[in-house]
Short mmCIF file of C-alpha atoms in Angstrom, two decimals:
data_model
loop_
_atom_site.label_atom_id
_atom_site.label_comp_id
_atom_site.label_asym_id
_atom_site.label_seq_id
_atom_site.Cartn_x
_atom_site.Cartn_y
_atom_site.Cartn_z
CA ALA A 1 -158.57 -0.85 -52.33
CA GLN A 2 -155.72 -2.51 -51.77
CA SER A 3 -154.63 -5.96 -50.54
CA VAL A 4 -151.78 -8.23 -49.54
CA THR A 5 -150.35 -11.74 -50.52
CA GLN A 6 -148.25 -14.65 -49.12
CA LEU A 7 -147.55 -17.62 -50.84
CA GLY A 8 -146.82 -20.04 -48.60
CA SER A 9 -147.79 -19.56 -44.67
CA HIS A 10 -144.58 -21.59 -43.90
CA VAL A 11 -141.36 -21.90 -45.39
CA SER A 12 -138.87 -24.42 -44.11
CA VAL A 13 -134.88 -24.02 -44.92
CA SER A 14 -131.85 -25.37 -44.26
CA GLU A 15 -129.25 -22.69 -41.98
CA GLY A 16 -126.84 -21.20 -44.74
CA ALA A 17 -129.43 -21.63 -47.64
CA LEU A 18 -131.27 -19.03 -49.80
CA VAL A 19 -134.07 -17.24 -48.16
CA LEU A 20 -136.61 -16.76 -50.25
CA LEU A 21 -140.24 -14.73 -49.40
CA ARG A 22 -143.07 -14.17 -51.75
CA CYS A 23 -145.18 -10.87 -51.69
CA ASN A 24 -147.64 -9.76 -54.64
CA TYR A 25 -149.65 -6.62 -53.86
CA SER A 26 -152.68 -4.83 -55.28
CA SER A 27 -153.15 -1.51 -55.20
CA SER A 28 -154.90 1.47 -57.41
CA VAL A 29 -152.24 3.84 -56.94
CA PRO A 30 -147.99 3.62 -56.53
CA PRO A 31 -147.89 1.92 -53.67
CA TYR A 32 -145.50 2.21 -50.66
CA LEU A 33 -144.06 -1.40 -49.42
CA PHE A 34 -142.98 -3.13 -46.38
CA TRP A 35 -141.56 -6.01 -44.92
CA TYR A 36 -142.15 -6.75 -40.87
CA VAL A 37 -140.37 -9.32 -38.82
CA GLN A 38 -142.09 -10.54 -35.92
CA TYR A 39 -140.71 -13.06 -32.33
CA PRO A 40 -142.64 -14.55 -30.44
CA ASN A 41 -143.94 -12.43 -27.63
CA GLN A 42 -143.22 -9.44 -29.65
CA GLY A 43 -144.73 -6.80 -32.17
CA LEU A 44 -143.11 -5.81 -34.62
CA GLN A 45 -139.77 -4.25 -36.49
CA LEU A 46 -139.09 -3.02 -40.12
CA LEU A 47 -137.39 -4.72 -42.12
CA LEU A 48 -137.10 -2.51 -44.92
CA LYS A 49 -139.80 -0.74 -47.43
CA TYR A 50 -139.82 0.47 -50.88
CA THR A 51 -141.16 3.86 -51.33
CA SER A 52 -141.07 4.68 -54.90
CA ALA A 53 -136.98 5.05 -54.92
CA ALA A 54 -135.29 2.25 -55.65
CA THR A 55 -136.80 -0.45 -57.19
CA LEU A 56 -133.54 -2.96 -54.75
CA VAL A 57 -134.30 -2.36 -51.77
CA LYS A 58 -131.68 -3.83 -48.96
CA GLY A 59 -132.97 -3.66 -45.23
CA ILE A 60 -131.43 -4.60 -41.73
CA ASN A 61 -129.73 -8.15 -41.19
CA GLY A 62 -128.73 -8.76 -44.16
CA PHE A 63 -132.63 -8.80 -46.00
CA GLU A 64 -133.22 -7.38 -49.20
CA ALA A 65 -136.39 -6.86 -51.28
CA GLU A 66 -137.09 -5.98 -55.11
CA PHE A 67 -139.84 -4.16 -56.32
CA LYS A 68 -141.16 -5.12 -59.67
CA LYS A 69 -144.11 -3.11 -60.95
CA SER A 70 -144.72 -5.21 -63.77
CA GLU A 71 -145.53 -8.51 -61.98
CA THR A 72 -146.97 -6.53 -58.83
CA SER A 73 -144.16 -7.92 -56.74
CA PHE A 74 -142.15 -6.92 -53.58
CA HIS A 75 -139.81 -10.77 -52.91
CA LEU A 76 -137.81 -10.66 -49.79
CA THR A 77 -134.45 -12.35 -50.01
CA LYS A 78 -131.43 -13.00 -47.59
CA PRO A 79 -128.51 -14.87 -49.41
CA SER A 80 -127.88 -16.95 -46.32
CA ALA A 81 -130.11 -17.84 -43.82
CA HIS A 82 -129.38 -18.17 -40.16
CA MET A 83 -131.09 -19.63 -36.80
CA SER A 84 -131.67 -16.00 -35.31
CA ASP A 85 -133.98 -15.59 -38.46
CA ALA A 86 -136.91 -17.86 -37.49
CA ALA A 87 -139.78 -15.91 -37.10
CA GLU A 88 -143.22 -14.80 -39.06
CA TYR A 89 -142.55 -12.11 -42.05
CA PHE A 90 -145.15 -9.83 -42.82
CA CYS A 91 -145.84 -7.91 -46.06
CA ALA A 92 -147.65 -4.64 -46.00
CA VAL A 93 -148.51 -2.21 -48.62
CA SER A 94 -149.61 1.29 -48.07
CA GLU A 95 -151.42 3.88 -50.25
CA THR A 96 -149.56 6.95 -49.00
CA GLY A 97 -146.79 7.04 -46.63
CA ARG A 98 -149.65 8.20 -44.65
CA ARG A 99 -151.96 6.01 -43.98
CA ALA A 100 -152.81 2.40 -41.80
CA LEU A 101 -150.63 -0.65 -43.47
CA THR A 102 -152.30 -3.28 -44.95
CA PHE A 103 -150.74 -6.61 -43.67
CA GLY A 104 -150.20 -10.05 -45.55
CA SER A 105 -151.74 -13.54 -43.58
CA GLY A 106 -147.74 -13.97 -42.51
CA THR A 107 -145.07 -16.19 -43.34
CA ARG A 108 -143.48 -18.78 -40.58
CA LEU A 109 -139.75 -19.07 -41.42
CA GLN A 110 -138.29 -22.55 -39.99
CA VAL A 111 -134.61 -22.55 -40.63
CA GLN A 112 -133.02 -26.20 -39.90
CA PRO A 113 -129.74 -26.84 -38.26
CA GLU B 1 -135.17 7.03 -27.74
CA ALA B 2 -137.45 4.69 -25.93
CA GLY B 3 -140.23 2.66 -28.40
CA VAL B 4 -143.74 2.14 -28.53
CA ALA B 5 -145.00 1.31 -24.22
CA GLN B 6 -148.49 -0.82 -24.42
CA SER B 7 -150.24 -2.30 -20.52
CA PRO B 8 -151.14 -4.53 -19.84
CA ARG B 9 -149.08 -6.73 -21.81
CA TYR B 10 -151.46 -9.64 -20.82
CA LYS B 11 -154.88 -9.92 -19.56
CA ILE B 12 -157.76 -12.65 -19.30
CA ILE B 13 -161.22 -11.57 -18.64
CA GLU B 14 -164.92 -13.25 -19.26
CA LYS B 15 -167.02 -12.40 -22.01
CA ARG B 16 -169.47 -9.81 -21.54
CA GLN B 17 -166.82 -7.96 -19.27
CA SER B 18 -165.22 -4.64 -20.33
CA VAL B 19 -160.98 -3.98 -20.63
CA ALA B 20 -158.72 -1.47 -21.65
CA PHE B 21 -155.65 -0.89 -23.21
CA TRP B 22 -153.39 1.62 -23.16
CA CYS B 23 -151.01 3.29 -25.77
CA ASN B 24 -147.75 5.82 -25.18
CA PRO B 25 -146.53 6.16 -28.74
CA ILE B 26 -142.85 7.53 -29.61
CA SER B 27 -142.89 11.19 -28.08
CA GLY B 28 -143.60 13.70 -31.18
CA HIS B 29 -145.39 10.89 -33.31
CA ALA B 30 -148.24 12.75 -34.78
CA THR B 31 -150.07 9.76 -35.45
CA LEU B 32 -151.34 6.30 -33.75
CA TYR B 33 -152.72 3.51 -35.17
CA TRP B 34 -154.55 0.07 -32.97
CA TYR B 35 -154.71 -2.97 -34.56
CA GLN B 36 -156.21 -6.14 -33.96
CA GLN B 37 -154.04 -9.57 -34.77
CA ILE B 38 -156.27 -12.65 -34.93
CA LEU B 39 -153.71 -15.66 -34.07
CA GLY B 40 -152.48 -16.78 -37.68
CA GLN B 41 -153.76 -13.93 -39.42
CA GLY B 42 -151.46 -10.27 -39.74
CA PRO B 43 -152.40 -7.30 -38.11
CA LYS B 44 -155.83 -5.85 -38.89
CA LEU B 45 -156.31 -1.79 -38.94
CA LEU B 46 -158.89 -0.91 -36.18
CA ILE B 47 -158.61 3.21 -36.05
CA GLN B 48 -156.00 5.52 -37.01
CA PHE B 49 -155.57 8.94 -34.73
CA GLN B 50 -153.55 12.04 -35.96
CA ASN B 51 -153.16 13.88 -32.95
CA ASN B 52 -156.50 14.01 -31.38
CA GLY B 53 -158.55 13.29 -34.53
CA VAL B 54 -159.62 10.24 -35.96
CA VAL B 55 -158.35 9.71 -39.89
CA ASP B 56 -159.90 6.08 -39.86
CA ASP B 57 -162.12 3.52 -37.56
CA SER B 58 -164.29 2.28 -39.96
CA GLN B 59 -162.94 -0.99 -39.59
CA LEU B 60 -163.44 -0.24 -35.68
CA PRO B 61 -167.12 -2.51 -34.52
CA LYS B 62 -168.60 0.78 -32.68
CA ASP B 63 -170.22 -0.87 -31.05
CA ARG B 64 -168.13 -2.38 -28.46
CA PHE B 65 -165.27 -0.97 -29.00
CA SER B 66 -164.01 2.50 -28.82
CA ALA B 67 -160.85 4.12 -28.75
CA GLU B 68 -159.67 7.81 -27.60
CA ARG B 69 -156.68 9.88 -28.22
CA LEU B 70 -157.47 13.39 -25.71
CA LYS B 71 -154.31 14.89 -25.84
CA GLY B 72 -152.74 13.81 -29.00
CA VAL B 73 -150.37 11.61 -26.67
CA ASP B 74 -151.51 8.60 -24.86
CA SER B 75 -154.15 6.63 -26.08
CA THR B 76 -156.94 3.94 -25.30
CA LEU B 77 -158.47 1.46 -26.36
CA LYS B 78 -161.66 -0.20 -24.45
CA ILE B 79 -163.88 -3.39 -25.74
CA GLN B 80 -167.57 -3.29 -23.49
CA PRO B 81 -168.91 -6.09 -23.50
CA ALA B 82 -166.59 -8.41 -24.90
CA LYS B 83 -166.74 -11.90 -26.93
CA LEU B 84 -165.04 -14.30 -27.34
CA GLU B 85 -164.00 -13.70 -30.91
CA ASP B 86 -161.94 -10.99 -29.84
CA SER B 87 -158.82 -12.53 -28.18
CA ALA B 88 -156.63 -11.65 -30.37
CA VAL B 89 -153.54 -9.56 -29.63
CA TYR B 90 -153.58 -5.30 -30.02
CA LEU B 91 -150.88 -3.55 -31.37
CA CYS B 92 -149.98 0.00 -31.36
CA ALA B 93 -147.96 1.84 -33.76
CA SER B 94 -147.31 5.26 -33.92
CA SER B 95 -145.30 6.99 -36.29
CA GLY B 96 -143.50 10.65 -37.17
CA GLU B 97 -142.65 12.42 -40.43
CA THR B 98 -141.00 9.29 -42.54
CA GLY B 99 -144.36 7.49 -42.51
CA VAL B 100 -142.78 4.59 -40.76
CA GLY B 101 -144.96 2.53 -38.52
CA PHE B 102 -143.03 1.79 -34.82
CA PHE B 103 -144.85 -0.64 -33.28
CA GLY B 104 -145.39 -1.92 -29.61
CA PRO B 105 -144.84 -5.02 -27.82
CA GLY B 106 -148.37 -5.57 -27.99
CA THR B 107 -151.28 -6.78 -25.61
CA ARG B 108 -152.58 -10.59 -26.13
CA LEU B 109 -156.67 -10.74 -24.81
CA THR B 110 -158.33 -13.49 -23.68
CA VAL B 111 -161.83 -14.27 -23.19
CA LEU B 112 -162.80 -16.78 -21.94
#
């Protein structure tokens, strides 16, 4: 069975500050890991994915995530927050590239001016 | 490239009524998923189709929920009869060869 834990349901940062959203996973096989972003009243948009290639994955909008097998983590970071980054962020895991995703409970990011 | 289309976007019904949601995936995507997203939670898989066959429906409440994808393209999700706890956003997603899921805008269901 696979599962995802996102630490912190709400994160607030100042504009220009570092963004760090935490994700830990459990999987019985090498996982595929994803970060999605959801803006109000919209569907989920893929930010980035890890599929066993490079452990540091770069995504859209300046986000990146690092896969750390020893820590079973896949934390999402962005060096400098922008007001437009305010949204809900979901970490997800899949045991293969062709099965459905198991999502975490989400982290709502607020960006203060 | 057109995205995943869903309709309606919003639906309000009384409990014990029936409701149906429609999804049109990205052209050429063989895999289609329906997820349920309850307020404050992450999406949870209801059913996964590969072409017109069911891959995983283990979390679908089959006493009230049904889904079909008859021609391997469009899909319909039905709830009959609806309960208060079915109030949620129903997300459709599709994926092609890369396995990456592309999500539609969702249908927000309110059951009164």
